[in-house]
Short mmCIF file of C-alpha atoms in Angstrom, two decimals:
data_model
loop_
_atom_site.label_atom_id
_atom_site.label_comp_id
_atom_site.label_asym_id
_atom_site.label_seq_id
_atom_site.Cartn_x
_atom_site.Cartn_y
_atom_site.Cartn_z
CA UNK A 144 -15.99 -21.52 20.32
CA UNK A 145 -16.07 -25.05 19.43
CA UNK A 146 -13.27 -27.03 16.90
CA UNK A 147 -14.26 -29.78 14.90
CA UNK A 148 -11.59 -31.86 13.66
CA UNK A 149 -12.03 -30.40 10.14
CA UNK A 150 -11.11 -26.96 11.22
CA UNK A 151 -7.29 -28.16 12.45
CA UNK A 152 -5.62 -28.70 9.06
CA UNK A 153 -2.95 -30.91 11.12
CA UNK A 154 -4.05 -32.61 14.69
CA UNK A 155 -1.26 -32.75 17.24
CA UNK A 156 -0.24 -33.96 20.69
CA UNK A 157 -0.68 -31.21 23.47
CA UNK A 158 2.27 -28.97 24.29
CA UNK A 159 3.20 -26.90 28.07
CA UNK A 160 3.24 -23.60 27.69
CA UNK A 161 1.48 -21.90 24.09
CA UNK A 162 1.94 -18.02 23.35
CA UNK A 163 -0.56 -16.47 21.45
CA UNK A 164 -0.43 -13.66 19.43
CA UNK A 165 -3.15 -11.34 17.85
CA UNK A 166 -2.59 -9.53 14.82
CA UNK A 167 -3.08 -5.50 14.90
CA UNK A 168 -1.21 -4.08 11.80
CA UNK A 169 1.68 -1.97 12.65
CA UNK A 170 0.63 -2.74 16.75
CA UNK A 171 1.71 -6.16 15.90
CA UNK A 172 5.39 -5.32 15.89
CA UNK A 173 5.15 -4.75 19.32
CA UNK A 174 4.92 -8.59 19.81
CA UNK A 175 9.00 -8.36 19.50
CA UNK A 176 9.71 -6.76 22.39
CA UNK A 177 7.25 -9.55 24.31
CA UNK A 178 9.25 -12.33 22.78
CA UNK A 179 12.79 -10.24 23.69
CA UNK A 180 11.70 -9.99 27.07
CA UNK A 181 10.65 -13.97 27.70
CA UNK A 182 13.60 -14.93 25.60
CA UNK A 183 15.55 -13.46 28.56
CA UNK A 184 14.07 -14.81 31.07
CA UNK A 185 14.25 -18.40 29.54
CA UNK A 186 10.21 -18.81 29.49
CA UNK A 187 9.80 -22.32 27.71
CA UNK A 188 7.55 -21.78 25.25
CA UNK A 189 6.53 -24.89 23.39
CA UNK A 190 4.42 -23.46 21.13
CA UNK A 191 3.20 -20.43 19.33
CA UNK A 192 -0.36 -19.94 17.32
CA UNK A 193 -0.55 -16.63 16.27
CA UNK A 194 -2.50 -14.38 13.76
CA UNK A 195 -2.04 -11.69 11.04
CA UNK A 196 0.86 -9.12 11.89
CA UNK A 197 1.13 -12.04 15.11
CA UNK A 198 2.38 -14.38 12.47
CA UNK A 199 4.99 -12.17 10.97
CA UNK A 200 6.42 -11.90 14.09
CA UNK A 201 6.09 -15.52 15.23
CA UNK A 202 7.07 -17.49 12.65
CA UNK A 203 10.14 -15.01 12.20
CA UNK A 204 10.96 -15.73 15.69
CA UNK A 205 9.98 -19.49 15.34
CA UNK A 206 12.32 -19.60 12.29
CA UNK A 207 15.47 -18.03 14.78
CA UNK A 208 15.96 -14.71 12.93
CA UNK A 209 13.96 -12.22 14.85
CA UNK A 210 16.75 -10.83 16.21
CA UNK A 211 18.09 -9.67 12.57
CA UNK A 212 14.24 -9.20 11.70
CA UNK A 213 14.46 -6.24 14.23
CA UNK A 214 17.82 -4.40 13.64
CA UNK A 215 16.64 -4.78 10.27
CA UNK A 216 13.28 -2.70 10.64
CA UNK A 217 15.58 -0.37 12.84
CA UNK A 218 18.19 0.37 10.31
CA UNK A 219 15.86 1.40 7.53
CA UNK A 220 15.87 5.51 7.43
CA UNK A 221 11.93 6.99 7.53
CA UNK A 222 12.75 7.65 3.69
CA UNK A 223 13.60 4.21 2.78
CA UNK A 224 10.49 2.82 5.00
CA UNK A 225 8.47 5.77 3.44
CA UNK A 226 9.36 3.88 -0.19
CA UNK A 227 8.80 0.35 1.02
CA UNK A 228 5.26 0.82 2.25
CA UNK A 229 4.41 3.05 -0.51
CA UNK A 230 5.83 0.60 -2.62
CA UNK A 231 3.02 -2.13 -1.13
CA UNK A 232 0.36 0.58 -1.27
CA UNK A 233 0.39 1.43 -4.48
CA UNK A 234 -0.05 -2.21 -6.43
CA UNK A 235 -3.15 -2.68 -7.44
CA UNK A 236 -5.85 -4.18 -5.95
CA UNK A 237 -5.92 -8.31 -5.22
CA UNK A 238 -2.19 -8.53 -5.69
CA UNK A 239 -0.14 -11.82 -4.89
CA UNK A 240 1.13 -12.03 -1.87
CA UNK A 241 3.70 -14.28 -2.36
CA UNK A 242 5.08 -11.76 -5.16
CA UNK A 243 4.57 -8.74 -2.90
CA UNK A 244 5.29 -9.58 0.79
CA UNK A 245 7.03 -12.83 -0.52
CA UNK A 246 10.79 -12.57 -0.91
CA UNK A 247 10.78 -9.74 1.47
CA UNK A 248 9.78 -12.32 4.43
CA UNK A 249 11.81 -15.09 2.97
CA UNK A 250 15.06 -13.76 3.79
CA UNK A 251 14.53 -14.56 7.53
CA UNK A 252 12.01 -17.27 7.10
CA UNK A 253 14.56 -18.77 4.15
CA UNK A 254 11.97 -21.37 2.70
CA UNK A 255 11.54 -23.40 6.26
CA UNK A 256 8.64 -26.04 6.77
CA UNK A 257 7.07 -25.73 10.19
CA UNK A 258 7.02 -29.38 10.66
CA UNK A 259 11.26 -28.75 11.12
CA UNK A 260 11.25 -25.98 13.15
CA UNK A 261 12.35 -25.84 16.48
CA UNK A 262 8.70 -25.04 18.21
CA UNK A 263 5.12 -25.83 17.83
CA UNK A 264 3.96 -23.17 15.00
CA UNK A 265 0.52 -22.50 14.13
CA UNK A 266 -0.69 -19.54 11.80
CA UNK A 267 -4.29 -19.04 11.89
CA UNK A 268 -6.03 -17.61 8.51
CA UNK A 269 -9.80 -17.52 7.77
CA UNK A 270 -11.27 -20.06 4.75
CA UNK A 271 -13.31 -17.49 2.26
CA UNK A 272 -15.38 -20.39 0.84
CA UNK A 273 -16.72 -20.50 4.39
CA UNK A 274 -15.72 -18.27 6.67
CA UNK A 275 -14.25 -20.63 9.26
CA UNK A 276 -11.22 -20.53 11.18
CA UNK A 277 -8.17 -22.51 9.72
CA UNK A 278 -5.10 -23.76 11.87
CA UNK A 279 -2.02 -23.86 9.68
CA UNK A 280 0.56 -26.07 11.45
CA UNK A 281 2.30 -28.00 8.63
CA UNK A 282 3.99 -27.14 5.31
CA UNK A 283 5.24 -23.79 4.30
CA UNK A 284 5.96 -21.47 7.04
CA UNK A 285 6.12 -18.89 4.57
CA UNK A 286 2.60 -19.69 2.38
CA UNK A 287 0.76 -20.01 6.27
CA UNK A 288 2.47 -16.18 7.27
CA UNK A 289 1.02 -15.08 4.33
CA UNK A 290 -2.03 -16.64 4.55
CA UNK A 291 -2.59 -15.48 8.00
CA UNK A 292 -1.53 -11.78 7.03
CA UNK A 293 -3.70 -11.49 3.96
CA UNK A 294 -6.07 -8.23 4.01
CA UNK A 295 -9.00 -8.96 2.17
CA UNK A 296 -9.21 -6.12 -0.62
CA UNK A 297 -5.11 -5.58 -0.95
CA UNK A 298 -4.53 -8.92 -1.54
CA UNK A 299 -5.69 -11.99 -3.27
CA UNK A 300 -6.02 -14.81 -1.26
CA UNK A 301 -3.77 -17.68 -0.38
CA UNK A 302 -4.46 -21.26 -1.63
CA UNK A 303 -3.66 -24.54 0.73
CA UNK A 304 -5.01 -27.54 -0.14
CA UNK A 305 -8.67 -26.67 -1.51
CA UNK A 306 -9.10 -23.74 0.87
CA UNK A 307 -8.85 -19.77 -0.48
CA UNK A 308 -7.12 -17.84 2.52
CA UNK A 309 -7.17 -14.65 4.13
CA UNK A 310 -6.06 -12.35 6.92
CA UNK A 311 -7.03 -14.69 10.28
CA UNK A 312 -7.96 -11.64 12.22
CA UNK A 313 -10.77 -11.75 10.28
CA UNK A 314 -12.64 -13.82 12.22
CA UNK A 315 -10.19 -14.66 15.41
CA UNK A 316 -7.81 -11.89 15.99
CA UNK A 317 -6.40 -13.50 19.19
CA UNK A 318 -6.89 -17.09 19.06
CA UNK A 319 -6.18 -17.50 22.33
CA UNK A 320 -9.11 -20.68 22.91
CA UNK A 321 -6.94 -22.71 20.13
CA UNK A 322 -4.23 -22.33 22.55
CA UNK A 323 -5.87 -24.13 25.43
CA UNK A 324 -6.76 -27.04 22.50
CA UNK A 325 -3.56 -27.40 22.26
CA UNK A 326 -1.51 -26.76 25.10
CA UNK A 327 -1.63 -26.89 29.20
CA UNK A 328 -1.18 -23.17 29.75
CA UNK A 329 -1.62 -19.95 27.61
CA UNK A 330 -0.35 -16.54 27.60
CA UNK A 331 -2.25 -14.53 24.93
CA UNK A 332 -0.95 -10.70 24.27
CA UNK A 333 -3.41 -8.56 22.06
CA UNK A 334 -1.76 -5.72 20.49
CA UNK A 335 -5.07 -4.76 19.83
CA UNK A 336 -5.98 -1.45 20.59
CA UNK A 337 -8.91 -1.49 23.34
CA UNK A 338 -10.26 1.26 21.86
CA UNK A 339 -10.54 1.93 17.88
CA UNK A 340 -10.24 6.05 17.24
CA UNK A 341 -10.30 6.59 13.32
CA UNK A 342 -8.75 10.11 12.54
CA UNK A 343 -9.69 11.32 9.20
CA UNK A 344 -6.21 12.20 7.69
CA UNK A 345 -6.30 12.05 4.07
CA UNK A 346 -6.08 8.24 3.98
CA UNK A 347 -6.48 6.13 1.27
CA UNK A 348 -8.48 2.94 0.64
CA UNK A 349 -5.30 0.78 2.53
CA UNK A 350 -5.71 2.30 5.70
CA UNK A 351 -9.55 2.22 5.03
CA UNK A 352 -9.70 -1.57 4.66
CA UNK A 353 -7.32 -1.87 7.26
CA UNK A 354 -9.11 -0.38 10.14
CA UNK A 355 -12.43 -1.44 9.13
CA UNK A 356 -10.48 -4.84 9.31
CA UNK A 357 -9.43 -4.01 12.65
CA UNK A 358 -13.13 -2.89 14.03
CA UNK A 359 -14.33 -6.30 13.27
CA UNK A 360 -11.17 -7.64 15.12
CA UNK A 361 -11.66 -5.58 18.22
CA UNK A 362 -15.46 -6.18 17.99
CA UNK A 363 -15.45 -10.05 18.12
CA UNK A 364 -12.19 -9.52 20.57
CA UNK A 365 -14.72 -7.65 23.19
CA UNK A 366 -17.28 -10.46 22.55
CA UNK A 367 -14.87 -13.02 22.60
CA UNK A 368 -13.66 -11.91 25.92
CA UNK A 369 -16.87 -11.70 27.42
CA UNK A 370 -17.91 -15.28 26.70
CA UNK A 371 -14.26 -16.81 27.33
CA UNK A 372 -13.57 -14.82 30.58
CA UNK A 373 -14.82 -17.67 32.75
CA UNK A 374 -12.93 -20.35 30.46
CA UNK A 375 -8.93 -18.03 31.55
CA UNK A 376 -10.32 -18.23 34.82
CA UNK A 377 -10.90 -21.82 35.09
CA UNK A 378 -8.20 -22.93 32.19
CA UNK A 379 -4.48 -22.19 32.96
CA UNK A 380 -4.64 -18.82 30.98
CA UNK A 381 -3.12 -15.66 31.78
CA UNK A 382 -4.00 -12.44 29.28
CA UNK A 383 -1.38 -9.21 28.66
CA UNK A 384 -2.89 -6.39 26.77
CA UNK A 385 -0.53 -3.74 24.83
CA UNK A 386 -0.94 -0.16 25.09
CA UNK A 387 -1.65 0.39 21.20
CA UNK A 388 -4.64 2.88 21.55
CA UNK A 389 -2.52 5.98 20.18
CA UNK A 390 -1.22 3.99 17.76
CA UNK A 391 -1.96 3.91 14.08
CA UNK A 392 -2.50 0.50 11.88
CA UNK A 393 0.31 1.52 9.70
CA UNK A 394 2.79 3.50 11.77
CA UNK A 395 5.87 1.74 10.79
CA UNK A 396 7.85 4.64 10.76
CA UNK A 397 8.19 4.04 14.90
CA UNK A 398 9.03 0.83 15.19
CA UNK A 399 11.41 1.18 18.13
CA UNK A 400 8.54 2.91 20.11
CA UNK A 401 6.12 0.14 19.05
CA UNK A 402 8.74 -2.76 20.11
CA UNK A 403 8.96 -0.90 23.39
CA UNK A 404 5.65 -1.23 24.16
CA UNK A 405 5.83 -4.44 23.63
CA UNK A 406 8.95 -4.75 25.98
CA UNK A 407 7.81 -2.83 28.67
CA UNK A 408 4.67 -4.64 29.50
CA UNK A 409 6.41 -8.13 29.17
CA UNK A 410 8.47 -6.55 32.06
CA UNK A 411 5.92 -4.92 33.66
CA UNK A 412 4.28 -8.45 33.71
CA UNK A 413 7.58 -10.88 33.87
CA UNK A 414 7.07 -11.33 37.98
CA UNK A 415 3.35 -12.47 37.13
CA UNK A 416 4.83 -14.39 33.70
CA UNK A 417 7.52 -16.51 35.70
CA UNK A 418 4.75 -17.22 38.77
CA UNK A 419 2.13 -18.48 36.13
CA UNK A 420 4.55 -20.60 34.34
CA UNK A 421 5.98 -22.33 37.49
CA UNK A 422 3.13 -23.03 38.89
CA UNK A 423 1.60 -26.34 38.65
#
């Protein structure tokens, strides 16, 4: 994939070490127990470009409050979760983001501008006037999470600038090639499933649009991966996929099982993660 300078909403100088991180719904959440696991190993990450559900999760973590992000999802009782994603499901059509997802993010990302936080943030969306990739690293960090999580078909999109924003995953749902634009080495986790299984279980037009979202994710994914398997190998890249497969896009009444996931192949992988970062 090739980047013209128009596609990078803010230019910048290259960083170390960048973690990417694909989107994947409910999957997604698994990206905290990742994070956990190279938080406690002291991995430097310098930066973090990440996608859909990947931006949740990364820009709560690059705004410090993952940790309470977590034991919040934890606490909630199934009922109380049950209410909260009902609660999203059943607005209508095209609704605002900002009014729906909004304040719920903004107590942990508390109004922050990525240009002051503490790491290299990127949130990638997709521009609907043209169906190009767009690299959010300035400005809002809320307005770029949302942009980057936007499902086409729930919600309206998200203005920057001139540009109408969705959902990233859209058309790179690991943007793991961005990465090696901007920094020296990459680690890129896809909680991804490998394989999409659609089970026919009374669902409504939500979980519709969201698979059929995540098809066209895991399709360009495989395609990606074919044509940028050479570039890991001769780039400083090293890839860690997520056992999602059994998992459902909107399971977020296991959320401890989905972080674990998350935390078991970071440790499964640490050994690997510590050799790749140390060498030169």
């Amino acid at each position: 994939m090739v980047f013209q300078k128009n596609d990078l909403l803010y230019p910048r100088k290259k960083k170390d070490l960048a973690l990417v991180l694909s989107g994947g719904s409910a999957r997604g959440l698994a990206h905290i127990g990742v994070l956990e696991v190279l938080e406690k190993n002291k991995i430097p990450i310098d930066a973090i470009v990440c996608t859909s559900m990947g931006a949740i999760v990364g820009g709560i973590y690059a705004a410090g409050k993952l940790k309470e992000f977590k034991e919040d999802l934890i606490s909630l009782s199934h009922s109380r979760m049950k209410a909260l994603f009902w609660s999203i499901k059943l607005r209508k059509p095209d609704s605002d983001p900002e009014k729906v997802v909004g304040p719920f993010l903004n107590k942990y990302i508390q109004d922050k501008k990525i240009e002051n936080l503490g790491i290299d943030f990127t949130a990638v969306a997709t521009n609907l006037k043209n169906g190009r990739e767009v690299f959010i690293n300035k400005g809002s960090l809320l307005k770029a999470v949302l942009a980057s999580m936007c499902l086409p078909g729930i919600f309206h999109p998200v203005e920057i600038g001139h540009k109408l924003l969705i959902d990233g995953g859209v058309v790179d749902p690991l943007p793991q090639n961005y990465g090696f634009i901007i920094a020296k080495k990459v680690i890129a986790v896809n909680a991804m499933p490998k394989k999409i299984c659609y089970k026919q279980n009374n669902n409504g037009v939500f979980e519709v649009l969201s698979e059929a979202s995540g098809i066209i994710s895991n399709t360009l994914l495989n395609l990606e991966n074919l044509i940028t398997l050479q570039t890991f190998k001769d780039e400083k890249g090293l890839f860690i996929q997520l056992k999602t497969d059994n998992r459902k896009p909107f399971d977020f009444y296991n959320i401890k099982e989905l972080i674990d996931i998350g935390r078991k192949e970071a440790n499964k992988n640490i050994k690997k993660i510590i050799k790749f970062v140390r060498d030169e």
